[in-house]
JSON list of C-alpha atoms in Angstrom, two decimals:
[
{"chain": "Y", "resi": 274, "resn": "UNK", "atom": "CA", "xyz": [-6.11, 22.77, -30.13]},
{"chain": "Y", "resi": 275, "resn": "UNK", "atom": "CA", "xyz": [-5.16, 19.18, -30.16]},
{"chain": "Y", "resi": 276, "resn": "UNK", "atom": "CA", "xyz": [-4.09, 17.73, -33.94]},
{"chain": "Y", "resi": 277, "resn": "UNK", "atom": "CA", "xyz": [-6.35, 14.26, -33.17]},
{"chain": "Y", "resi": 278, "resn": "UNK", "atom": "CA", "xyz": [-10.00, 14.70, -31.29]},
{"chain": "Y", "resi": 279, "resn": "UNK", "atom": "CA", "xyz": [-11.92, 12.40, -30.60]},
{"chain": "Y", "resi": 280, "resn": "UNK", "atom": "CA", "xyz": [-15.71, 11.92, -30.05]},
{"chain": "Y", "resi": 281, "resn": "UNK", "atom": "CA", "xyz": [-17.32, 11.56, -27.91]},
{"chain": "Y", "resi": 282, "resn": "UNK", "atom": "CA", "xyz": [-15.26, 11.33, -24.78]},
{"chain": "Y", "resi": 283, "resn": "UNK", "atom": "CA", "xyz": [-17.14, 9.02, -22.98]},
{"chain": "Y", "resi": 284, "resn": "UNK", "atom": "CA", "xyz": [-19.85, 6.73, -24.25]},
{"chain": "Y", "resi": 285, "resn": "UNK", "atom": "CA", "xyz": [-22.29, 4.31, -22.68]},
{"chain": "Y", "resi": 286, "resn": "UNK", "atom": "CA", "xyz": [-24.30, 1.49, -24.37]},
{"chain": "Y", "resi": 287, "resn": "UNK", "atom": "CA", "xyz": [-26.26, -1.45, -24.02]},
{"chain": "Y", "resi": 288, "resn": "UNK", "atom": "CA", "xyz": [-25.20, -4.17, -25.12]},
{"chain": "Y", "resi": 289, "resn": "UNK", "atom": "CA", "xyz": [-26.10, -4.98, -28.56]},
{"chain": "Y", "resi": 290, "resn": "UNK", "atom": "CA", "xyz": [-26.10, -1.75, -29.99]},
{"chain": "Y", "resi": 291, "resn": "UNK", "atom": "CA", "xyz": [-24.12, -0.63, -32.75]},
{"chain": "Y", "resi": 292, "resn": "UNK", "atom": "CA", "xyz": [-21.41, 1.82, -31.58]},
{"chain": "Y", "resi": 293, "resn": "UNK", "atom": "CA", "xyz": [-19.55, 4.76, -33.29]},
{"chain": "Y", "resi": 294, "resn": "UNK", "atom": "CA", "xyz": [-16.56, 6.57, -32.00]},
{"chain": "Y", "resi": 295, "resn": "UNK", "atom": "CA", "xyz": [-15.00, 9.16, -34.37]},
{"chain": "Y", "resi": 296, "resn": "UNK", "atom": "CA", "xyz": [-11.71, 10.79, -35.03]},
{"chain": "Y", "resi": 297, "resn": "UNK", "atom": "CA", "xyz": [-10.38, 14.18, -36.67]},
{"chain": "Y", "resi": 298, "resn": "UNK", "atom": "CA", "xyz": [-7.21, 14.88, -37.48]},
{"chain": "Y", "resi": 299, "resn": "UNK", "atom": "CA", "xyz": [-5.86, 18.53, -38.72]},
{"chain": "Y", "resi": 300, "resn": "UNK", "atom": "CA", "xyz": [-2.89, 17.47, -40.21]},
{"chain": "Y", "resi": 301, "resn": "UNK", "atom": "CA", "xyz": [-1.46, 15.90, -43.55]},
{"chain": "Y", "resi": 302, "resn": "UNK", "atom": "CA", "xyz": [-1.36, 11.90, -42.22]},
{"chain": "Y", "resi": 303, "resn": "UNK", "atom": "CA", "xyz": [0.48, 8.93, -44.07]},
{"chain": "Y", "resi": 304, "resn": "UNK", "atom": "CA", "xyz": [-1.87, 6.52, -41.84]},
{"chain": "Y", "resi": 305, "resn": "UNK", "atom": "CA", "xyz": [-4.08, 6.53, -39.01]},
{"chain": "Y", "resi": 306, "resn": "UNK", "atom": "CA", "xyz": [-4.47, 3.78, -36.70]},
{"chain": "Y", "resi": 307, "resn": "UNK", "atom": "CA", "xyz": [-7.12, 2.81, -34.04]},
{"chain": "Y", "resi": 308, "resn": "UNK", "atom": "CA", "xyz": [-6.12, 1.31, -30.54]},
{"chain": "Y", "resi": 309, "resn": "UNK", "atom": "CA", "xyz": [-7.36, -0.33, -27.70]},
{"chain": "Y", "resi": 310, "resn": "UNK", "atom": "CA", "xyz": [-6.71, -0.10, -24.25]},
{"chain": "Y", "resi": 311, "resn": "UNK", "atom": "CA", "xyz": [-7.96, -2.30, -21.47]},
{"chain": "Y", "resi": 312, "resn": "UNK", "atom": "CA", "xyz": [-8.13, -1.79, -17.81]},
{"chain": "Y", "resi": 313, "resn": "UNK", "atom": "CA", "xyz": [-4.65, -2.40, -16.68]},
{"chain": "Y", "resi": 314, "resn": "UNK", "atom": "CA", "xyz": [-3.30, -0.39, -19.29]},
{"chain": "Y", "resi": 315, "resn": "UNK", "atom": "CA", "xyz": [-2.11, -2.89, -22.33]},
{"chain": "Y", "resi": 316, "resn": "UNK", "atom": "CA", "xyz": [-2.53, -1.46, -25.91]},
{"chain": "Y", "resi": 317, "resn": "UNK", "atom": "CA", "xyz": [-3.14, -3.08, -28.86]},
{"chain": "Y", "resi": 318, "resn": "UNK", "atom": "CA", "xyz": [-3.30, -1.92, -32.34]},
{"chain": "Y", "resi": 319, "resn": "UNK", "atom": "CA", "xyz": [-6.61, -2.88, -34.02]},
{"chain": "Y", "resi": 320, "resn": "UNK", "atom": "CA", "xyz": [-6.44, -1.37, -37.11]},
{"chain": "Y", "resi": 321, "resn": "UNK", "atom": "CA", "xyz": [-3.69, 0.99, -39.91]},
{"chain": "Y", "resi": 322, "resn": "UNK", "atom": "CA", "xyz": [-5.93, 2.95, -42.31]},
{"chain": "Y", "resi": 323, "resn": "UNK", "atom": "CA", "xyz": [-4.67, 4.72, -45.44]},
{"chain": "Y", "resi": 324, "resn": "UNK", "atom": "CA", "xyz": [-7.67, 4.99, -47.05]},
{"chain": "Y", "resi": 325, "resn": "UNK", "atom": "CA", "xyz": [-11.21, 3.43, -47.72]},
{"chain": "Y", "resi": 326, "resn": "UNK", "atom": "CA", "xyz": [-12.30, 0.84, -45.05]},
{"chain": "Y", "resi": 327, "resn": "UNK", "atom": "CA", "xyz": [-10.97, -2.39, -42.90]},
{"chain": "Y", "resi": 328, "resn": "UNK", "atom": "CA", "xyz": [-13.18, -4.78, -41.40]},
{"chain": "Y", "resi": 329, "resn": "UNK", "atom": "CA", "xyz": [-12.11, -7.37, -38.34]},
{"chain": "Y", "resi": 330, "resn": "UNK", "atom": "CA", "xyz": [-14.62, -9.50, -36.57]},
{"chain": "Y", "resi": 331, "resn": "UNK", "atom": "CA", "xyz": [-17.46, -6.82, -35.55]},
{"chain": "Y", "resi": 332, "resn": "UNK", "atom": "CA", "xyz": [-15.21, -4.25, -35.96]},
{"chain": "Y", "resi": 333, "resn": "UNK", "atom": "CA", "xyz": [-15.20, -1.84, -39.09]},
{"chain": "Y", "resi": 334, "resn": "UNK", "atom": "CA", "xyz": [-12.98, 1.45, -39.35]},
{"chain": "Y", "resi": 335, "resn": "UNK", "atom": "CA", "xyz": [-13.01, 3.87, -42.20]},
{"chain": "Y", "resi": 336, "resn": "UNK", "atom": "CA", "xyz": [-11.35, 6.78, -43.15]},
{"chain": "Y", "resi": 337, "resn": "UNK", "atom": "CA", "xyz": [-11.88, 10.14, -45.42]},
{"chain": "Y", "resi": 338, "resn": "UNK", "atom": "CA", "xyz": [-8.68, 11.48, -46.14]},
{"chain": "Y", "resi": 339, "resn": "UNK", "atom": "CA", "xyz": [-10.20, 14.91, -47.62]},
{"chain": "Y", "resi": 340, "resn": "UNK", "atom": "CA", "xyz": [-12.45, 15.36, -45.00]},
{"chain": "Y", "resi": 341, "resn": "UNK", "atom": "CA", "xyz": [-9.38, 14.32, -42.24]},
{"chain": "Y", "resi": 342, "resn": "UNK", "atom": "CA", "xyz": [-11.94, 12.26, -41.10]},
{"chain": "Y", "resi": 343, "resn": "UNK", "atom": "CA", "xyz": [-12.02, 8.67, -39.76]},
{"chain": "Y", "resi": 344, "resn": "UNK", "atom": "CA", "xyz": [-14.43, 6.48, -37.80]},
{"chain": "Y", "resi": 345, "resn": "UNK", "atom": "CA", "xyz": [-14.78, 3.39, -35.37]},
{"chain": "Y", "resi": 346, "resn": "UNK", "atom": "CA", "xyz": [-17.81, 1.19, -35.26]},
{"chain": "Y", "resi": 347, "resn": "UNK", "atom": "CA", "xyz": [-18.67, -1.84, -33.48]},
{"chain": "Y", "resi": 348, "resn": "UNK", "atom": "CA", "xyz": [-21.85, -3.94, -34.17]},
{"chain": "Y", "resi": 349, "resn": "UNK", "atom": "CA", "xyz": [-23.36, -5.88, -31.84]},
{"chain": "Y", "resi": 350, "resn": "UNK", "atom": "CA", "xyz": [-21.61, -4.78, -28.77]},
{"chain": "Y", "resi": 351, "resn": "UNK", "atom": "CA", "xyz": [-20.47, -6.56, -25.76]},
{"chain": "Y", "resi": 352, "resn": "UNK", "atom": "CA", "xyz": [-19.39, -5.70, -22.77]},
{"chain": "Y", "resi": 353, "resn": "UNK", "atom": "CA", "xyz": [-15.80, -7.36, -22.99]},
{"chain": "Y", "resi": 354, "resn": "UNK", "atom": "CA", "xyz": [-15.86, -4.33, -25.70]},
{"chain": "Y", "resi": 355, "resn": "UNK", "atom": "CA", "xyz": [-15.70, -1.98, -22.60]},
{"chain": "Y", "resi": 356, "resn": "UNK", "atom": "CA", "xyz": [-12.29, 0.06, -23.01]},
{"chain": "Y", "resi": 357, "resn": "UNK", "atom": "CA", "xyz": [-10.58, 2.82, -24.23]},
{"chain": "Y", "resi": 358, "resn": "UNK", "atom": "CA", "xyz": [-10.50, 3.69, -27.69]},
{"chain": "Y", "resi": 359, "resn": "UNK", "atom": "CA", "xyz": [-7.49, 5.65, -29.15]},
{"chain": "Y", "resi": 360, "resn": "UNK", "atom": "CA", "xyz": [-7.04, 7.10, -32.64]},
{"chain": "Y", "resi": 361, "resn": "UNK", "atom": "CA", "xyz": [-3.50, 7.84, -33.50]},
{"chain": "Y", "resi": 362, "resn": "UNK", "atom": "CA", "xyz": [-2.29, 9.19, -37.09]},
{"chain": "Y", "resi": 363, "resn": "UNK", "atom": "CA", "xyz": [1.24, 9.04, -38.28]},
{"chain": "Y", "resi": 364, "resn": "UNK", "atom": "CA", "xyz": [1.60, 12.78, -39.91]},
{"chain": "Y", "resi": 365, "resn": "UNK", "atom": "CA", "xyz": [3.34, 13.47, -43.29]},
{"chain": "Y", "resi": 366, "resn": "UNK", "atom": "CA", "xyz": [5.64, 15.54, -42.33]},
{"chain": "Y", "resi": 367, "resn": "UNK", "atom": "CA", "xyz": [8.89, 14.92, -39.87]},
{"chain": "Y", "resi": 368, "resn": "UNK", "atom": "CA", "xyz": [11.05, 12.68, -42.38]},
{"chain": "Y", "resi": 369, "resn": "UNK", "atom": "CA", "xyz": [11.46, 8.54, -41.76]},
{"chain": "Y", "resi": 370, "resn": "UNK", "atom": "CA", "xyz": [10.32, 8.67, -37.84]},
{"chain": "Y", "resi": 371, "resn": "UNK", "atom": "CA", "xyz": [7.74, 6.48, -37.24]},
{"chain": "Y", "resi": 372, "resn": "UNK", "atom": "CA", "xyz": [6.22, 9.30, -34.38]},
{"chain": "Y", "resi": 373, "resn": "UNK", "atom": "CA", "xyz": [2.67, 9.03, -34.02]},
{"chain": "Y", "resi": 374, "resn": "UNK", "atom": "CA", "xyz": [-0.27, 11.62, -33.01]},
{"chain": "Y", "resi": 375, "resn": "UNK", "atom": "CA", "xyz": [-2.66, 10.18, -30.42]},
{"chain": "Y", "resi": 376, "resn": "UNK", "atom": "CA", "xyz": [-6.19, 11.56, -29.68]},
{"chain": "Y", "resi": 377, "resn": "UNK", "atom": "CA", "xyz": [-7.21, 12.21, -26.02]},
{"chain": "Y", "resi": 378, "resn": "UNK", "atom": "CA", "xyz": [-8.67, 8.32, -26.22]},
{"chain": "Y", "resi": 379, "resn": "UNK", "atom": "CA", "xyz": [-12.98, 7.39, -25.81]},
{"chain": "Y", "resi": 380, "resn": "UNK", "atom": "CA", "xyz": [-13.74, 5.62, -22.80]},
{"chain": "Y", "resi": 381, "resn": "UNK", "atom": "CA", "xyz": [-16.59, 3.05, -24.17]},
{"chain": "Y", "resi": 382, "resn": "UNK", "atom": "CA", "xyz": [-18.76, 1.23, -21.42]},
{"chain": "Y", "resi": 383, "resn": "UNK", "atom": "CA", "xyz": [-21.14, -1.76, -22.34]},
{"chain": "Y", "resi": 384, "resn": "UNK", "atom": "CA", "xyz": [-23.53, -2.91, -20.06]},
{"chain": "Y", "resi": 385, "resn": "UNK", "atom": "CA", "xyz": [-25.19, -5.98, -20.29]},
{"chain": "W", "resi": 41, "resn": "UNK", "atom": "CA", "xyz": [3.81, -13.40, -30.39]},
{"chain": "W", "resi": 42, "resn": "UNK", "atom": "CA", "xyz": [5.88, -9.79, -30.10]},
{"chain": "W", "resi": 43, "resn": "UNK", "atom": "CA", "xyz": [6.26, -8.86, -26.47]},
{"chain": "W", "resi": 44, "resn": "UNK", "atom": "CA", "xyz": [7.52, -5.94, -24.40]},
{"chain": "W", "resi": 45, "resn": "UNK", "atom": "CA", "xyz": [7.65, -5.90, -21.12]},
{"chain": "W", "resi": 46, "resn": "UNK", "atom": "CA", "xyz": [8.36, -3.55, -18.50]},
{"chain": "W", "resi": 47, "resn": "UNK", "atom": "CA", "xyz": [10.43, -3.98, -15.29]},
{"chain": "W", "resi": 48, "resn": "UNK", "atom": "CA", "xyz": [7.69, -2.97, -12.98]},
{"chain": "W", "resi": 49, "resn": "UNK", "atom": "CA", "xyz": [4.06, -2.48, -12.76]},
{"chain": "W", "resi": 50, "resn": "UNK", "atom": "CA", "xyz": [3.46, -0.18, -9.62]},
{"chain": "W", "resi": 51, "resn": "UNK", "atom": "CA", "xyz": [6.29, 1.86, -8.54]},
{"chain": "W", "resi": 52, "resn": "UNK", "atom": "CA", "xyz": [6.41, 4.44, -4.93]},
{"chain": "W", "resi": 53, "resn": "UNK", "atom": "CA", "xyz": [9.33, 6.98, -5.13]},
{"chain": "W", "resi": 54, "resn": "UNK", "atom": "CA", "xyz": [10.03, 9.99, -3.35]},
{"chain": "W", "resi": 55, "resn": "UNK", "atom": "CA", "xyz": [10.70, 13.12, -4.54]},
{"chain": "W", "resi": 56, "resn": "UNK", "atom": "CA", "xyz": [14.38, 13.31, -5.39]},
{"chain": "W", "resi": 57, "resn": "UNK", "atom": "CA", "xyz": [14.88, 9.99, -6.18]},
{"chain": "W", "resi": 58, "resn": "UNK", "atom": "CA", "xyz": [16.63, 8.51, -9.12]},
{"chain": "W", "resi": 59, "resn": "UNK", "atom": "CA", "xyz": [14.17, 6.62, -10.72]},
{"chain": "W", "resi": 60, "resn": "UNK", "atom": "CA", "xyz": [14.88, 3.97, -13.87]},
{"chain": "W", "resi": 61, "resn": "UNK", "atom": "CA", "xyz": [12.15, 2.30, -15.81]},
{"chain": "W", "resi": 62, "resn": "UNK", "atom": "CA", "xyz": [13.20, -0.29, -18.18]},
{"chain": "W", "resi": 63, "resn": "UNK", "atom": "CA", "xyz": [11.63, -1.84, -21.15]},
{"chain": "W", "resi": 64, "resn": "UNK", "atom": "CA", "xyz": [12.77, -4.88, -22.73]},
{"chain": "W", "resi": 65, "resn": "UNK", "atom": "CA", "xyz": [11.24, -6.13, -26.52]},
{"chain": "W", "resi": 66, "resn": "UNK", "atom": "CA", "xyz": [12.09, -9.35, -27.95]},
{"chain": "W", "resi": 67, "resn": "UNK", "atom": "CA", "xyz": [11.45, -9.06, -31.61]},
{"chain": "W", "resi": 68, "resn": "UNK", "atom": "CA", "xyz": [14.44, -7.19, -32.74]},
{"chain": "W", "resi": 69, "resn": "UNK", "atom": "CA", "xyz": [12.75, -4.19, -33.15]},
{"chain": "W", "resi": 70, "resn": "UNK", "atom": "CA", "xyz": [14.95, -1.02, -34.76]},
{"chain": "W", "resi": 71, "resn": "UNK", "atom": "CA", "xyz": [12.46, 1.48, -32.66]},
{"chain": "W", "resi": 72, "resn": "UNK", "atom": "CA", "xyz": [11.87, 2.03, -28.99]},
{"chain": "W", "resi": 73, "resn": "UNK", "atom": "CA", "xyz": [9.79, 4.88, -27.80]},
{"chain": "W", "resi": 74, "resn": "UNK", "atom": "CA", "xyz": [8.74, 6.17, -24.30]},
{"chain": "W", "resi": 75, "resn": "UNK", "atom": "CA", "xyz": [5.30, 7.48, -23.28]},
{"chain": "W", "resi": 76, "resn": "UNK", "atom": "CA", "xyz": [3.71, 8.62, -20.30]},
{"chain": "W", "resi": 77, "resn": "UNK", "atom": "CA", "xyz": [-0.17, 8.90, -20.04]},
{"chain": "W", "resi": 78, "resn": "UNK", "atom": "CA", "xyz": [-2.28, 11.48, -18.41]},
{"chain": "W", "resi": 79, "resn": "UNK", "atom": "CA", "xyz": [-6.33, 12.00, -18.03]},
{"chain": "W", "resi": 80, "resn": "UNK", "atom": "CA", "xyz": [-7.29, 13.74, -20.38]},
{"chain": "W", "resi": 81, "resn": "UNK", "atom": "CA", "xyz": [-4.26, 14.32, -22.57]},
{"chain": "W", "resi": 82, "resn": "UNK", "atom": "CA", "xyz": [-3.90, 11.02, -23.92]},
{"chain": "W", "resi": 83, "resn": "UNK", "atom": "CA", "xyz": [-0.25, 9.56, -24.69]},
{"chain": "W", "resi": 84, "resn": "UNK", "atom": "CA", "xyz": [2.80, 12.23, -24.97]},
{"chain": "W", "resi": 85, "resn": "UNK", "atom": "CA", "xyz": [6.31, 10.90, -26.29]},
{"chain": "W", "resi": 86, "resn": "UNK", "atom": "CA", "xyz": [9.02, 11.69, -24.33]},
{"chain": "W", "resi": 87, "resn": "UNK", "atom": "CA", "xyz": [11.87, 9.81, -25.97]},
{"chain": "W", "resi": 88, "resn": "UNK", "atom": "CA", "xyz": [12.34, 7.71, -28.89]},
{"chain": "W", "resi": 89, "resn": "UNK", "atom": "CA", "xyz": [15.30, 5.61, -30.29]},
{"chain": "W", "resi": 90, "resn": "UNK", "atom": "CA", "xyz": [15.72, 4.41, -33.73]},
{"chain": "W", "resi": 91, "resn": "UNK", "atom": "CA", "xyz": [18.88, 2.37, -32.70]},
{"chain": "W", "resi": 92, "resn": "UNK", "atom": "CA", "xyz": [21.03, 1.49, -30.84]},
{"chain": "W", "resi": 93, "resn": "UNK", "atom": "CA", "xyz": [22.88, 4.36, -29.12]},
{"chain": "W", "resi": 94, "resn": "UNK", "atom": "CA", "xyz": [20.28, 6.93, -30.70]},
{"chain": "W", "resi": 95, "resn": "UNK", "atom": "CA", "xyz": [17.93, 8.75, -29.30]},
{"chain": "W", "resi": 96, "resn": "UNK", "atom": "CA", "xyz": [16.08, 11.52, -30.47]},
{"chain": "W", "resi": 97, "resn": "UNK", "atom": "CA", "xyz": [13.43, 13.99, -27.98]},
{"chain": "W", "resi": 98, "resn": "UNK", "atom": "CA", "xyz": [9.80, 13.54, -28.61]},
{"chain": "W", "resi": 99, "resn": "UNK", "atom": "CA", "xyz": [7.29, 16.79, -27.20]},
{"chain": "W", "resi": 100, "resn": "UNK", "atom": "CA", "xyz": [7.83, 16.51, -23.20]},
{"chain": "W", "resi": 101, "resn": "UNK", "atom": "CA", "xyz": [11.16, 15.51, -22.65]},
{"chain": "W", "resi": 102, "resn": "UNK", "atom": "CA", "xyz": [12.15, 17.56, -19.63]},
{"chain": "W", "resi": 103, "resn": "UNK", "atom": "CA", "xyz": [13.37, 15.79, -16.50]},
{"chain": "W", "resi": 104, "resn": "UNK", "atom": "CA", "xyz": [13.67, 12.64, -18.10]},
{"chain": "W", "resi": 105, "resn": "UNK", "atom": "CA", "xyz": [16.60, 10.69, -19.83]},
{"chain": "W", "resi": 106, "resn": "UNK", "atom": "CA", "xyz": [17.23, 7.67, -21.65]},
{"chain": "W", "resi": 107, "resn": "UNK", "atom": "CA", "xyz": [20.02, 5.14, -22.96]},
{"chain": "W", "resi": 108, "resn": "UNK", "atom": "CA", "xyz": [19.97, 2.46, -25.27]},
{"chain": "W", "resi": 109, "resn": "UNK", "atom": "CA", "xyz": [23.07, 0.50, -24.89]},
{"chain": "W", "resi": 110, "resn": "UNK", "atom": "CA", "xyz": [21.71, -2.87, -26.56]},
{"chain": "W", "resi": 111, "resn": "UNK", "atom": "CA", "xyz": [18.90, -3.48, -29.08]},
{"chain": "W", "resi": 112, "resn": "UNK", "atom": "CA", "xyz": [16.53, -5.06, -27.06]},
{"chain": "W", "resi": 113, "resn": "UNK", "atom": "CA", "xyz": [16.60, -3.01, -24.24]},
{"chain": "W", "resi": 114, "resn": "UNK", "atom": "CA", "xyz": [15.59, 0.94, -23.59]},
{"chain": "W", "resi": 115, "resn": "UNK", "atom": "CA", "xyz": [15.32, 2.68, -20.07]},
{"chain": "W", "resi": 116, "resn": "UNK", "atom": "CA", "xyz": [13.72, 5.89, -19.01]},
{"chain": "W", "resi": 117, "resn": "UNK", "atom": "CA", "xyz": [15.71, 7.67, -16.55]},
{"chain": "W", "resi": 118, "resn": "UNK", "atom": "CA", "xyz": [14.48, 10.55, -14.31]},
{"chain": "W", "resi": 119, "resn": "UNK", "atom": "CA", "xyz": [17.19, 11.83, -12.84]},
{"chain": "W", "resi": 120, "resn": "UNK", "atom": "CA", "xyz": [15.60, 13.73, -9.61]},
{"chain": "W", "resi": 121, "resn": "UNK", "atom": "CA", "xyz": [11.96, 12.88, -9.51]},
{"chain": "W", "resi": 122, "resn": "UNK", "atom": "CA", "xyz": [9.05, 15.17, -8.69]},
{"chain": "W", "resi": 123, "resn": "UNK", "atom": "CA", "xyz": [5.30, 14.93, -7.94]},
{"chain": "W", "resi": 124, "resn": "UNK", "atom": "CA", "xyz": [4.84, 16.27, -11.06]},
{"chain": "W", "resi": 125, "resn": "UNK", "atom": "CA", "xyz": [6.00, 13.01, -12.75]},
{"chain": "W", "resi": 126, "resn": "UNK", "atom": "CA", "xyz": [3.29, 11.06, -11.18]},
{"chain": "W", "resi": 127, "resn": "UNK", "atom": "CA", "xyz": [2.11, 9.61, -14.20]},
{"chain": "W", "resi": 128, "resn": "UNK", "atom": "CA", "xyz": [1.09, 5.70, -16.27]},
{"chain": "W", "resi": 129, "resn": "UNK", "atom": "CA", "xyz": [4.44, 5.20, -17.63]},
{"chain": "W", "resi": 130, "resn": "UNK", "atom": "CA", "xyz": [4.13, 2.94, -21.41]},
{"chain": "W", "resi": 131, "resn": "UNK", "atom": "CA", "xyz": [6.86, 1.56, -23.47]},
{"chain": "W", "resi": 132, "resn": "UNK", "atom": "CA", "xyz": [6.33, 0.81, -26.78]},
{"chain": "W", "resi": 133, "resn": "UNK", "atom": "CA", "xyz": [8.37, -0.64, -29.98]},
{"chain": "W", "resi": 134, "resn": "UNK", "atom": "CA", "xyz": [8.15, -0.64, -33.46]},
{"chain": "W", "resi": 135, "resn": "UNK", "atom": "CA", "xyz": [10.06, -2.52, -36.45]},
{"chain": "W", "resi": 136, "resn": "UNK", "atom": "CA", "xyz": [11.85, 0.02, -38.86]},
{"chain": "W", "resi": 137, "resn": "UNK", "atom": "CA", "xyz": [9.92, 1.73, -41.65]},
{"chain": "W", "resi": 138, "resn": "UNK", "atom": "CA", "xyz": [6.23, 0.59, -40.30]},
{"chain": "W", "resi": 139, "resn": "UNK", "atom": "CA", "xyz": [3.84, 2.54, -37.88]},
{"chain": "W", "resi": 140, "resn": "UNK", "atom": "CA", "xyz": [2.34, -0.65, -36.00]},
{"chain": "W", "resi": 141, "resn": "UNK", "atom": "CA", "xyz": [3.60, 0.30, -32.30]},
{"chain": "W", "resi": 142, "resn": "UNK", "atom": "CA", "xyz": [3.70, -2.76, -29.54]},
{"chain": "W", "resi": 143, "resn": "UNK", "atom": "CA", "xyz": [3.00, -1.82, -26.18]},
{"chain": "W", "resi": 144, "resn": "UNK", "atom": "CA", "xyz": [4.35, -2.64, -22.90]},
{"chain": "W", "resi": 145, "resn": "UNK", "atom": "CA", "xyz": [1.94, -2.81, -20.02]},
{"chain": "W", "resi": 146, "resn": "UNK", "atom": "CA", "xyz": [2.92, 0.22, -18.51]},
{"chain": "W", "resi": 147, "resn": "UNK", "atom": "CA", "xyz": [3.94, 1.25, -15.00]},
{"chain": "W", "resi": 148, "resn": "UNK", "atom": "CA", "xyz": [2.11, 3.32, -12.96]},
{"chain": "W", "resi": 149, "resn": "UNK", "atom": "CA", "xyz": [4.91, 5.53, -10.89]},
{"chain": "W", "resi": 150, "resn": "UNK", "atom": "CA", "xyz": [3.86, 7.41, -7.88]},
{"chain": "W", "resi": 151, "resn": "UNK", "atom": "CA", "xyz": [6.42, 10.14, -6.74]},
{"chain": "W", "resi": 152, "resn": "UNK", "atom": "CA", "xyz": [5.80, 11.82, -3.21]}
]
């Protein structure tokens, strides 16, 4: 069983609708970040969560460190929004590293 | 703006080859890490480094090496290369003491 899943896997939306991708994690995290990766393959870090909520543009994550849970939303999609989504969590354990857990990744498609 | 780049984008081997990938950061960055990515199992570490010199194995490390003889720069080696290895090949760096990971574009190797 993988440490980060994600959900769901693969997600298709018109465009406009207000998206949610979510993560679980299984293990004791120090952070949890969200990613995005376009086709081509760059990542970019969108948001580190240690607790509570961030907002950016039309882009909100939140997190619920008892429940290991932590989800992605994005109102009023568009299809530039079409990518991969990737949660990764920096575990607790493993000293000073900065290692990170990444989930499998959720392919989001907008159409217009 | 921090970048990291990579030394290739598409890369044809054949099996037995000596293959080197090489990443190059320009922020002064204390860590380096390796990645390859797979469908469907998201981003594995293969090799970090923490400084120069150092390296440390991340959870697939088998049939690859690296070095980091300057700051700036970290390569993946793989010493005889196998079909196996066919993979999306991402660098990525860090500053010391913060999660926030800056990605390379990546380079998709081929090995037949």
């Amino acid at each position: 069983k993988n440490e980060v899943e994600q959900s769901p896997q693969n997600l298709t939306a018109q465009e406009g609708e207000f998206i949610t991708i979510n993560c679980s994690y299984s293990v004791g995290i120090s952070a949890l970040h969200w990613l995005q990766q376009h086709p081509g393959g760059g990542i970019v870090s969108l948001f580190m969560l240690s607790s509570g909520k961030k907002k950016h543009g039309r882009l909100i994550a939140t997190i619920n460190i008892q429940e290991k849970h932590s989800s992605l939303h994005i109102t009023a999609s568009h299809p530039r929004d079409s990518a991969v989504y990737i949660c990764a969590v920096r575990p607790n354990y493993g000293g000073a590293t900065n290692k990170l857990i990444f989930g499998t990744g959720t392919l989001l498609a907008v159409q217009p | 703006d921090v970048k990291v780049t990579q030394s290739s984008r598409y890369l044809v081997k054949r099996t037995g080859e000596k293959v080197f990938l090489e990443c190059v950061q320009d922020m002064d960055h204390e860590n380096m890490f390796w990645y390859r990515q797979d469908p469907g199992l998201g981003l594995r570490l293969i090799y970090f480094s923490y400084d120069v010199k150092m390296k440390e194995k991340g959870d697939i490390p088998e049939g690859y090496s690296v070095s980091r003889e300057k700051k700036e720069r970290f390569s993946l080696i793989l010493e005889s290369a196998s079909t196996n290895q066919t993979s999306m090949y991402l660098c990525a760096s860090s500053p010391a003491r913060t999660d926030t990971q800056y990605f390379g574009p990546g380079t998709r190797l081929t090995v037949l």
